Amino acid sequence: MRWPSIPKMAISLPLAVLAACALVGINETGYNQSMHAVQSISEAQQIRANVNKLLQYMLDAETGQRGYLLTGDPRYLEPYDLAMNDISKNLDALRQFYAAYPQENAVFSTLAQSVSRKLSEMDVSVRLRKKGNEDAWKFVLTTDVGKEQMDLIREQSTKLIAISSQKMELSQEQIAKSLQLSRIGIAMVAMAGLLAFYLYLRQSNALRLAAQQQQQALQQERDLLGKLVRERTASLAELATHLQQVREQERGHLARELHDELGALLTAAKLDVARLKSRVGGESVDVTQRLMHLNDTLNSGIALKRRIIEDLRPSSLANLGLVASLEILAREFGERSGLDITTSFEAADVDEATQLTIYRLVQESLTNIAKYAQARQVEITLLNYGTYVTVSVRDDGQGFDTTRIRPASHGLAGMRHRVEASGGRLSVASSEGRGTHVSATLPKSP
Ligand SMILES: Nc1ncnc2c1ncn2[C@@H]1O[C@H](COP(=O)(O)OP(=O)(O)OP(=O)(O)O)[C@@H](O)[C@H]1O
Ligand SMILES: [Mg+2]
């Protein structure tokens, strides 16, 4: 199995993170630069406006001064005074602006000097007019000082406005650059994102394929194991069947030996006792009694031999049939155990092997009842359902936990094997204190 290599697997996430970081970085830089540029544009605009206003106020003041000088009407002094006031405020504001820019501050200083010279020239002429010193104020007016200062003011103002315009252009360029940078950055990051997505798709595809392959390998292994288990189970079942057959054959053989050899011996002994009895006649009461006792002992021996043979190989099955054999089994068990046995057997035409299976099932169930159940009542039934039969043995004893059977116990396991080998199904239902119910459903011929 091939796993995707680690670097390949790990590349898409860092790439995506890197792209995101680059995007944020580019965006932030662009934003900061643009904000800076916008700020300096608005500053330059304000400076331009202030310089223009200064010019305007200067003109207003000059107009007021001229009006007053020519007419002597104090109403003209009103706009003149207002303009003077505004000019001083304006100059303060501009001084503050230019304090941070030494190069431009030099131009501004020249402008401020010219303004102050012009203002004092106007102030002198107004004051002379107020005093009625006609020649003096006319003289001041005829000198070119005022015009020179005004020309200088215009020149410096134009310079300052030009510098501001240049600054604004630079800032605009900066904004355009930032926008361009952001554009390129976003395009590149989008490409990187697409690449990361493509790599991610490739990786997940590779992982899916690997998982599929692993699943297939697992499935194959599972199938193989399943097959192996089925084969082993089948061969074990075959072995168990074979062992049971051999056991039945052995039991048959032992039963025959007991019947033929021991039976012949006991019968011969019984004949001898009969012969002795007839010879002794009534001569000795003691001998006769002993012979009778011997005869009884031999009869008990023969009965025991019959029981053992019957237990080893139920000849009644072949001779009397299944129902009669089960009745004998139940009766004898009842006599031996003293339990109350209820039977209900329906005649069923069942083949020989199945008959033996049913017989052994009832036999083992009764043995278990005698050994463990401590029951008072036992119910045995055989029901005929046409193509199949069910046999059941139920007791009202103490019951047991069917999930906790000792591994060394073979009775129920052997029963199950026999039933299943005959094509049937066995069920053992029991719970502690509630009795036990063993039942099997078997086809009449497997
Ligand atoms: N009718 C019953 N009532 C109560 N307990 C039972 C009954 N039948 C079986 N058992 C319990 O189930 C266990 C398993 O029974 P099983 O016949 O398989 O084995 P066993 O009788 O212990 O040994 P084996 O039959 O191999 O001689 C028993 O040990 C017993 O505890
Ligand atoms: Mg048992």
Short mmCIF file of C-alpha atoms and ligand atoms in Angstrom, two decimals:
data_model
loop_
_atom_site.label_atom_id
_atom_site.label_comp_id
_atom_site.label_asym_id
_atom_site.label_seq_id
_atom_site.Cartn_x
_atom_site.Cartn_y
_atom_site.Cartn_z
CA MET A 1 0.00 0.00 0.00
CA ARG A 2 1.28 3.49 -0.94
CA TRP A 3 0.70 6.45 1.37
CA PRO A 4 1.00 10.01 0.02
CA SER A 5 4.34 11.42 1.05
CA ILE A 6 4.38 13.77 4.06
CA PRO A 7 5.69 16.93 2.25
CA LYS A 8 2.96 16.55 -0.36
CA MET A 9 0.36 16.11 2.28
CA ALA A 10 1.57 19.06 4.29
CA ILE A 11 2.05 21.60 1.49
CA SER A 12 -1.48 22.81 0.80
CA LEU A 13 -2.26 24.07 4.31
CA PRO A 14 0.96 26.12 4.74
CA LEU A 15 0.47 27.45 1.22
CA ALA A 16 -3.05 28.58 2.03
CA VAL A 17 -1.89 30.14 5.32
CA LEU A 18 1.01 31.87 3.56
CA ALA A 19 -1.30 33.22 0.86
CA ALA A 20 -3.71 34.53 3.49
CA CYS A 21 -0.84 36.19 5.43
CA ALA A 22 0.54 37.73 2.22
CA LEU A 23 -2.91 39.06 1.33
CA VAL A 24 -3.36 40.60 4.77
CA GLY A 25 0.20 42.05 4.64
CA ILE A 26 -0.23 43.59 1.18
CA ASN A 27 -3.61 44.95 2.09
CA GLU A 28 -2.39 46.48 5.33
CA THR A 29 0.66 48.11 3.68
CA GLY A 30 -1.50 49.47 0.85
CA TYR A 31 -4.06 50.74 3.34
CA ASN A 32 -1.44 52.50 5.48
CA GLN A 33 0.28 54.06 2.47
CA SER A 34 -3.02 55.21 1.01
CA MET A 35 -4.16 56.67 4.31
CA HIS A 36 -0.87 58.54 4.59
CA ALA A 37 -1.22 59.84 1.05
CA VAL A 38 -4.83 60.92 1.63
CA GLN A 39 -3.75 62.72 4.77
CA SER A 40 -0.98 64.59 2.98
CA ILE A 41 -3.38 65.50 0.11
CA SER A 42 -5.86 66.97 2.56
CA GLU A 43 -3.03 68.83 4.32
CA ALA A 44 -1.76 70.23 1.02
CA GLN A 45 -5.29 71.29 0.08
CA GLN A 46 -5.68 73.07 3.38
CA ILE A 47 -2.34 74.85 2.93
CA ARG A 48 -3.35 75.89 -0.56
CA ALA A 49 -6.63 77.22 0.71
CA ASN A 50 -4.89 79.12 3.50
CA VAL A 51 -2.35 80.66 1.13
CA ASN A 52 -5.17 81.67 -1.25
CA LYS A 53 -7.11 83.13 1.68
CA LEU A 54 -4.02 85.07 2.79
CA LEU A 55 -3.78 86.57 -0.67
CA GLN A 56 -7.49 87.36 -0.60
CA TYR A 57 -7.21 89.03 2.82
CA MET A 58 -4.21 91.03 1.68
CA LEU A 59 -6.21 92.31 -1.30
CA ASP A 60 -9.19 93.06 0.98
CA ALA A 61 -6.93 95.00 3.34
CA GLU A 62 -5.30 96.90 0.44
CA THR A 63 -8.74 97.75 -1.01
CA GLY A 64 -9.93 98.99 2.43
CA GLN A 65 -6.72 101.05 2.85
CA ARG A 66 -7.01 102.60 -0.62
CA GLY A 67 -10.71 103.40 -0.09
CA TYR A 68 -10.02 105.08 3.21
CA LEU A 69 -7.03 107.02 1.87
CA LEU A 70 -8.95 108.26 -1.15
CA THR A 71 -12.25 109.17 0.60
CA GLY A 72 -11.30 109.54 4.26
CA ASP A 73 -14.51 107.59 5.00
CA PRO A 74 -14.00 105.52 8.16
CA ARG A 75 -16.44 102.82 6.82
CA TYR A 76 -13.57 101.62 4.65
CA LEU A 77 -11.56 100.92 7.78
CA GLU A 78 -14.03 98.20 8.82
CA PRO A 79 -13.09 95.65 6.11
CA TYR A 80 -9.50 96.78 6.48
CA ASP A 81 -9.47 95.94 10.22
CA LEU A 82 -11.29 92.62 9.63
CA ALA A 83 -8.79 91.61 6.96
CA MET A 84 -5.89 92.56 9.25
CA ASN A 85 -7.29 90.32 11.96
CA ASP A 86 -7.82 87.40 9.55
CA ILE A 87 -4.33 87.82 8.10
CA SER A 88 -2.73 87.46 11.51
CA LYS A 89 -4.77 84.28 12.27
CA ASN A 90 -3.99 82.90 8.87
CA LEU A 91 -0.29 83.51 9.30
CA ASP A 92 -0.33 81.71 12.67
CA ALA A 93 -2.03 78.68 11.13
CA LEU A 94 0.42 78.55 8.23
CA ARG A 95 3.36 78.91 10.61
CA GLN A 96 2.17 75.85 12.47
CA PHE A 97 1.82 73.84 9.23
CA TYR A 98 5.24 74.72 7.91
CA ALA A 99 7.09 74.19 11.21
CA ALA A 100 7.48 70.47 10.31
CA TYR A 101 8.85 71.17 6.80
CA PRO A 102 12.14 73.16 6.94
CA GLN A 103 12.50 73.57 3.15
CA GLU A 104 9.04 75.04 2.68
CA ASN A 105 9.38 76.97 5.92
CA ALA A 106 12.14 79.07 4.31
CA VAL A 107 9.77 80.16 1.50
CA PHE A 108 7.04 80.80 4.05
CA SER A 109 9.38 82.97 6.17
CA THR A 110 10.08 85.19 3.14
CA LEU A 111 6.33 85.39 2.53
CA ALA A 112 5.66 86.26 6.18
CA GLN A 113 8.33 89.00 6.05
CA SER A 114 6.81 90.53 2.89
CA VAL A 115 3.34 90.37 4.46
CA SER A 116 4.55 92.09 7.59
CA ARG A 117 6.31 94.78 5.51
CA LYS A 118 3.22 95.37 3.43
CA LEU A 119 1.05 95.48 6.57
CA SER A 120 3.29 98.09 8.23
CA GLU A 121 3.34 100.20 5.01
CA MET A 122 -0.49 100.11 5.01
CA ASP A 123 -0.61 100.82 8.73
CA VAL A 124 1.69 103.86 8.39
CA SER A 125 -0.33 105.39 5.53
CA VAL A 126 -3.66 104.82 7.37
CA ARG A 127 -2.31 106.33 10.54
CA LEU A 128 -0.94 109.41 8.63
CA ARG A 129 -4.34 109.87 6.91
CA LYS A 130 -6.10 109.67 10.26
CA LYS A 131 -3.79 112.47 11.56
CA GLY A 132 -4.59 114.53 8.44
CA ASN A 133 -0.96 114.52 7.27
CA GLU A 134 -1.93 114.65 3.59
CA ASP A 135 1.51 115.00 2.02
CA ALA A 136 3.02 112.27 4.10
CA TRP A 137 0.41 109.61 3.32
CA LYS A 138 0.40 110.60 -0.35
CA PHE A 139 4.13 110.22 -0.37
CA VAL A 140 3.95 106.78 1.18
CA LEU A 141 1.38 105.83 -1.42
CA THR A 142 3.46 107.06 -4.31
CA THR A 143 6.52 105.02 -3.28
CA ASP A 144 6.73 101.53 -4.86
CA VAL A 145 7.30 99.78 -1.53
CA GLY A 146 3.72 98.53 -1.27
CA LYS A 147 3.67 97.25 -4.84
CA GLU A 148 7.02 95.51 -4.46
CA GLN A 149 5.90 93.81 -1.28
CA MET A 150 2.63 92.76 -2.89
CA ASP A 151 4.53 91.32 -5.90
CA LEU A 152 6.81 89.43 -3.51
CA ILE A 153 3.81 88.10 -1.60
CA ARG A 154 2.24 86.88 -4.84
CA GLU A 155 5.47 85.26 -5.94
CA GLN A 156 6.04 83.42 -2.59
CA SER A 157 2.39 82.35 -2.45
CA THR A 158 2.58 80.92 -5.97
CA LYS A 159 5.71 79.04 -4.95
CA LEU A 160 4.04 77.60 -1.85
CA ILE A 161 0.95 76.64 -3.87
CA ALA A 162 3.18 74.97 -6.46
CA ILE A 163 4.94 72.97 -3.72
CA SER A 164 1.55 71.89 -2.32
CA SER A 165 0.36 70.86 -5.78
CA GLN A 166 3.53 68.86 -6.26
CA LYS A 167 2.94 67.15 -2.93
CA MET A 168 -0.62 66.36 -3.90
CA GLU A 169 0.52 64.86 -7.19
CA LEU A 170 3.09 62.73 -5.36
CA SER A 171 0.43 61.51 -2.93
CA GLN A 172 -1.92 60.71 -5.78
CA GLU A 173 0.83 58.73 -7.43
CA GLN A 174 1.38 56.93 -4.14
CA ILE A 175 -2.30 56.00 -3.94
CA ALA A 176 -2.26 54.76 -7.52
CA LYS A 177 0.84 52.67 -6.70
CA SER A 178 -0.79 51.20 -3.61
CA LEU A 179 -3.90 50.33 -5.58
CA GLN A 180 -1.76 48.70 -8.26
CA LEU A 181 0.17 46.76 -5.60
CA SER A 182 -3.06 45.57 -3.99
CA ARG A 183 -4.36 44.53 -7.37
CA ILE A 184 -1.25 42.47 -8.16
CA GLY A 185 -1.21 41.07 -4.60
CA ILE A 186 -4.85 39.99 -4.75
CA ALA A 187 -4.33 38.38 -8.14
CA MET A 188 -1.28 36.50 -6.88
CA VAL A 189 -2.98 35.41 -3.68
CA ALA A 190 -6.00 34.25 -5.66
CA MET A 191 -3.65 32.17 -7.83
CA ALA A 192 -1.96 30.75 -4.72
CA GLY A 193 -5.36 29.98 -3.22
CA LEU A 194 -6.39 28.16 -6.38
CA LEU A 195 -3.12 26.22 -6.32
CA ALA A 196 -3.65 25.30 -2.66
CA PHE A 197 -7.19 24.19 -3.45
CA TYR A 198 -5.96 22.08 -6.35
CA LEU A 199 -3.30 20.48 -4.12
CA TYR A 200 -5.90 19.87 -1.44
CA LEU A 201 -8.20 18.15 -3.95
CA ARG A 202 -5.30 16.02 -5.15
CA GLN A 203 -4.36 15.05 -1.62
CA SER A 204 -7.89 14.17 -0.56
CA ASN A 205 -8.26 12.15 -3.73
CA ALA A 206 -5.03 10.30 -2.98
CA LEU A 207 -6.14 9.70 0.61
CA ARG A 208 -9.53 8.45 -0.55
CA LEU A 209 -7.86 6.07 -2.98
CA ALA A 210 -5.50 4.84 -0.25
CA ALA A 211 -8.44 4.33 2.13
CA GLN A 212 -10.30 2.44 -0.59
CA GLN A 213 -7.30 0.23 -1.21
CA GLN A 214 -6.93 -0.39 2.50
CA GLN A 215 -10.62 -1.23 2.74
CA GLN A 216 -10.30 -3.66 -0.14
CA ALA A 217 -7.25 -5.30 1.45
CA LEU A 218 -9.11 -5.58 4.75
CA GLN A 219 -12.16 -7.02 3.03
CA GLN A 220 -10.00 -9.60 1.26
CA GLU A 221 -8.35 -10.54 4.53
CA ARG A 222 -11.76 -10.79 6.21
CA ASP A 223 -13.11 -12.97 3.39
CA LEU A 224 -10.08 -15.20 3.64
CA LEU A 225 -10.43 -15.55 7.39
CA GLY A 226 -14.16 -16.18 7.05
CA LYS A 227 -13.48 -18.91 4.53
CA LEU A 228 -10.85 -20.43 6.80
CA VAL A 229 -13.20 -20.37 9.77
CA ARG A 230 -15.98 -21.96 7.72
CA GLU A 231 -13.63 -24.69 6.52
CA ARG A 232 -12.34 -25.36 10.04
CA THR A 233 -15.87 -25.41 11.47
CA ALA A 234 -17.00 -27.79 8.77
CA SER A 235 -14.08 -30.15 9.37
CA LEU A 236 -14.60 -29.99 13.15
CA ALA A 237 -18.30 -30.72 12.70
CA GLU A 238 -17.39 -33.62 10.47
CA LEU A 239 -14.96 -34.89 13.08
CA ALA A 240 -17.58 -34.57 15.84
CA THR A 241 -20.13 -36.45 13.73
CA HIS A 242 -17.58 -39.12 13.05
CA LEU A 243 -16.74 -39.41 16.77
CA GLN A 244 -20.40 -39.68 17.67
CA GLN A 245 -20.90 -42.38 15.06
CA VAL A 246 -17.86 -44.26 16.37
CA ARG A 247 -19.20 -43.85 19.92
CA GLU A 248 -22.57 -45.25 18.90
CA GLN A 249 -20.86 -48.14 17.12
CA GLU A 250 -18.73 -48.84 20.19
CA ARG A 251 -21.76 -48.73 22.44
CA GLY A 252 -23.55 -51.12 20.03
CA HIS A 253 -20.57 -53.42 20.06
CA LEU A 254 -20.38 -53.36 23.88
CA ALA A 255 -24.12 -53.96 24.11
CA ARG A 256 -23.84 -56.98 21.78
CA GLU A 257 -20.92 -58.41 23.80
CA LEU A 258 -22.79 -57.94 27.05
CA HIS A 259 -25.89 -59.49 25.55
CA ASP A 260 -24.18 -62.45 23.93
CA GLU A 261 -21.40 -63.26 26.44
CA LEU A 262 -22.65 -62.01 29.82
CA GLY A 263 -26.24 -62.94 28.89
CA ALA A 264 -25.20 -66.49 28.00
CA LEU A 265 -23.21 -66.82 31.24
CA LEU A 266 -26.03 -65.55 33.42
CA THR A 267 -28.58 -67.76 31.64
CA ALA A 268 -26.29 -70.79 32.06
CA ALA A 269 -25.88 -69.94 35.76
CA LYS A 270 -29.66 -69.65 36.10
CA LEU A 271 -30.17 -73.08 34.45
CA ASP A 272 -27.59 -74.56 36.83
CA VAL A 273 -29.40 -73.13 39.81
CA ALA A 274 -32.69 -74.58 38.53
CA ARG A 275 -31.06 -77.96 38.05
CA LEU A 276 -29.50 -77.85 41.54
CA LYS A 277 -32.82 -76.85 43.02
CA SER A 278 -34.55 -79.84 41.46
CA ARG A 279 -31.81 -82.17 42.66
CA VAL A 280 -31.72 -80.90 46.20
CA GLY A 281 -35.54 -80.95 46.31
CA GLY A 282 -36.91 -80.48 49.77
CA GLU A 283 -33.93 -82.12 51.57
CA SER A 284 -32.43 -79.02 53.07
CA VAL A 285 -34.45 -75.90 53.73
CA ASP A 286 -31.32 -73.87 54.17
CA VAL A 287 -29.84 -74.91 50.79
CA THR A 288 -33.15 -74.33 49.06
CA GLN A 289 -33.36 -70.86 50.52
CA ARG A 290 -29.82 -70.06 49.46
CA LEU A 291 -30.55 -71.36 45.94
CA MET A 292 -33.65 -69.16 45.75
CA HIS A 293 -31.58 -66.19 46.88
CA LEU A 294 -28.97 -67.04 44.26
CA ASN A 295 -31.73 -67.22 41.65
CA ASP A 296 -32.98 -63.75 42.72
CA THR A 297 -29.45 -62.36 42.56
CA LEU A 298 -29.05 -63.80 39.06
CA ASN A 299 -32.40 -62.28 38.03
CA SER A 300 -31.25 -58.87 39.35
CA GLY A 301 -27.99 -59.29 37.43
CA ILE A 302 -29.90 -60.13 34.23
CA ALA A 303 -32.20 -57.10 34.77
CA LEU A 304 -29.17 -54.85 35.36
CA LYS A 305 -27.50 -56.23 32.22
CA ARG A 306 -30.66 -55.49 30.26
CA ARG A 307 -30.78 -51.94 31.57
CA ILE A 308 -27.14 -51.38 30.76
CA ILE A 309 -27.60 -52.82 27.26
CA GLU A 310 -30.72 -50.70 26.77
CA ASP A 311 -28.84 -47.63 27.87
CA LEU A 312 -25.91 -48.43 25.60
CA ARG A 313 -28.03 -49.15 22.57
CA PRO A 314 -31.77 -48.70 22.85
CA SER A 315 -32.92 -51.88 21.13
CA SER A 316 -36.48 -50.75 21.81
CA LEU A 317 -36.00 -48.17 19.06
CA ALA A 318 -35.58 -50.85 16.43
CA ASN A 319 -38.05 -53.23 18.02
CA LEU A 320 -40.83 -51.02 19.36
CA GLY A 321 -40.38 -47.66 17.63
CA LEU A 322 -39.63 -44.15 18.85
CA VAL A 323 -42.79 -43.40 20.81
CA ALA A 324 -42.68 -46.68 22.80
CA SER A 325 -38.96 -46.22 23.51
CA LEU A 326 -39.56 -42.69 24.79
CA GLU A 327 -42.41 -43.91 26.96
CA ILE A 328 -40.17 -46.63 28.47
CA LEU A 329 -37.39 -44.08 29.01
CA ALA A 330 -39.78 -41.66 30.72
CA ARG A 331 -41.38 -44.33 32.86
CA GLU A 332 -38.09 -45.78 34.02
CA PHE A 333 -36.73 -42.29 34.74
CA GLY A 334 -39.87 -41.46 36.71
CA GLU A 335 -39.52 -44.64 38.73
CA ARG A 336 -35.86 -44.03 39.42
CA SER A 337 -36.11 -40.31 40.25
CA GLY A 338 -39.56 -40.20 41.81
CA LEU A 339 -40.43 -37.09 39.75
CA ASP A 340 -43.86 -36.42 38.27
CA ILE A 341 -43.44 -37.06 34.51
CA THR A 342 -46.06 -35.96 31.98
CA THR A 343 -45.70 -37.19 28.40
CA SER A 344 -47.46 -36.44 25.16
CA PHE A 345 -46.06 -38.27 22.16
CA GLU A 346 -47.52 -38.11 18.65
CA ALA A 347 -46.68 -40.98 16.32
CA ALA A 348 -44.16 -39.86 13.70
CA ASP A 349 -42.55 -41.69 10.84
CA VAL A 350 -38.96 -40.62 11.54
CA ASP A 351 -35.84 -42.19 10.06
CA GLU A 352 -33.46 -44.25 12.18
CA ALA A 353 -30.72 -41.66 12.70
CA THR A 354 -33.23 -38.95 13.68
CA GLN A 355 -34.94 -41.38 16.06
CA LEU A 356 -31.61 -41.94 17.80
CA THR A 357 -30.99 -38.16 17.94
CA ILE A 358 -34.40 -37.60 19.59
CA TYR A 359 -33.89 -40.48 21.97
CA ARG A 360 -30.42 -39.26 23.05
CA LEU A 361 -31.71 -35.69 23.44
CA VAL A 362 -34.46 -36.81 25.83
CA GLN A 363 -32.01 -39.14 27.61
CA GLU A 364 -29.40 -36.36 28.19
CA SER A 365 -32.08 -33.84 29.21
CA LEU A 366 -33.44 -36.27 31.82
CA THR A 367 -29.91 -37.00 33.09
CA ASN A 368 -29.31 -33.25 33.49
CA ILE A 369 -32.64 -32.85 35.31
CA ALA A 370 -31.67 -35.61 37.71
CA LYS A 371 -28.21 -34.08 38.21
CA TYR A 372 -28.97 -30.35 38.52
CA ALA A 373 -32.58 -29.26 38.20
CA GLN A 374 -34.08 -30.14 41.61
CA ALA A 375 -37.40 -30.20 39.78
CA ARG A 376 -40.76 -31.63 40.78
CA GLN A 377 -42.39 -31.90 37.41
CA VAL A 378 -41.12 -32.84 33.99
CA GLU A 379 -43.02 -32.61 30.73
CA ILE A 380 -41.86 -34.45 27.62
CA THR A 381 -43.57 -33.97 24.26
CA LEU A 382 -43.10 -35.13 20.68
CA LEU A 383 -45.21 -33.33 18.11
CA ASN A 384 -45.64 -34.27 14.49
CA TYR A 385 -45.90 -31.42 11.99
CA GLY A 386 -45.90 -33.41 8.75
CA THR A 387 -42.44 -32.89 7.31
CA TYR A 388 -40.79 -32.17 10.65
CA VAL A 389 -41.16 -33.00 14.32
CA THR A 390 -40.45 -31.11 17.52
CA VAL A 391 -39.31 -32.72 20.70
CA SER A 392 -39.27 -30.86 23.99
CA VAL A 393 -38.31 -31.54 27.60
CA ARG A 394 -39.42 -28.97 30.17
CA ASP A 395 -38.78 -28.97 33.90
CA ASP A 396 -39.81 -26.66 36.73
CA GLY A 397 -36.42 -26.79 38.46
CA GLN A 398 -33.92 -24.15 39.46
CA GLY A 399 -32.78 -23.40 35.90
CA PHE A 400 -29.36 -21.98 34.97
CA ASP A 401 -27.60 -19.17 33.13
CA THR A 402 -27.22 -20.43 29.55
CA THR A 403 -24.39 -17.98 28.84
CA ARG A 404 -22.22 -19.49 31.58
CA ILE A 405 -21.72 -23.13 30.69
CA ARG A 406 -18.43 -24.74 31.77
CA PRO A 407 -16.17 -25.52 28.80
CA ALA A 408 -15.78 -29.09 30.12
CA SER A 409 -19.54 -29.71 29.73
CA HIS A 410 -20.38 -31.69 26.64
CA GLY A 411 -23.97 -32.82 27.11
CA LEU A 412 -25.79 -29.80 25.62
CA ALA A 413 -23.03 -29.19 23.04
CA GLY A 414 -23.24 -32.82 21.87
CA MET A 415 -27.02 -32.51 21.75
CA ARG A 416 -26.79 -29.39 19.58
CA HIS A 417 -24.29 -31.07 17.28
CA ARG A 418 -26.46 -34.15 16.84
CA VAL A 419 -29.55 -32.03 16.11
CA GLU A 420 -27.74 -29.80 13.63
CA ALA A 421 -26.08 -32.77 11.93
CA SER A 422 -29.61 -34.11 11.41
CA GLY A 423 -30.58 -30.79 9.78
CA GLY A 424 -32.49 -29.46 12.79
CA ARG A 425 -32.34 -26.59 15.26
CA LEU A 426 -31.91 -26.84 19.02
CA SER A 427 -33.01 -24.26 21.54
CA VAL A 428 -32.20 -24.22 25.25
CA ALA A 429 -34.21 -21.70 27.24
CA SER A 430 -33.52 -21.33 30.91
CA SER A 431 -33.12 -18.70 33.59
CA GLU A 432 -32.27 -19.10 37.22
CA GLY A 433 -35.29 -20.14 39.32
CA ARG A 434 -37.55 -20.57 36.28
CA GLY A 435 -36.88 -24.09 35.04
CA THR A 436 -35.37 -25.26 31.80
CA HIS A 437 -36.86 -25.92 28.39
CA VAL A 438 -34.88 -27.92 25.85
CA SER A 439 -36.53 -28.25 22.46
CA ALA A 440 -35.49 -29.29 18.98
CA THR A 441 -37.11 -29.09 15.59
CA LEU A 442 -35.95 -31.79 13.18
CA PRO A 443 -36.86 -32.82 9.65
CA LYS A 444 -38.22 -36.33 9.55
CA SER A 445 -35.39 -37.41 7.31
CA PRO A 446 -32.30 -35.16 7.03
N1 LIG B 1 -32.29 -29.06 33.47
C1 LIG B 1 -31.26 -28.35 34.03
N2 LIG B 1 -31.46 -27.67 35.18
C2 LIG B 1 -30.46 -26.94 35.75
N3 LIG B 1 -29.23 -26.84 35.21
C3 LIG B 1 -28.96 -27.48 34.05
C4 LIG B 1 -29.96 -28.27 33.40
N4 LIG B 1 -29.43 -28.79 32.25
C5 LIG B 1 -28.15 -28.33 32.22
N5 LIG B 1 -27.87 -27.57 33.28
C6 LIG B 1 -26.62 -26.82 33.56
O1 LIG B 1 -25.94 -26.74 32.30
C7 LIG B 1 -24.63 -27.23 32.43
C8 LIG B 1 -24.23 -27.90 31.15
O2 LIG B 1 -24.91 -29.10 30.94
P1 LIG B 1 -24.26 -30.22 30.07
O3 LIG B 1 -25.22 -31.34 29.94
O4 LIG B 1 -23.81 -29.59 28.80
O5 LIG B 1 -22.97 -30.61 30.87
P2 LIG B 1 -22.84 -31.50 32.16
O6 LIG B 1 -24.08 -32.23 32.42
O7 LIG B 1 -22.35 -30.62 33.25
O8 LIG B 1 -21.67 -32.48 31.74
P3 LIG B 1 -21.82 -33.75 30.76
O9 LIG B 1 -23.19 -33.71 30.21
O10 LIG B 1 -20.76 -33.47 29.75
O11 LIG B 1 -21.57 -34.91 31.59
C9 LIG B 1 -24.68 -28.15 33.61
O12 LIG B 1 -23.41 -28.18 34.23
C10 LIG B 1 -25.72 -27.51 34.50
O13 LIG B 1 -25.14 -26.55 35.34
MG MG B 2 -25.17 -33.36 30.96
#
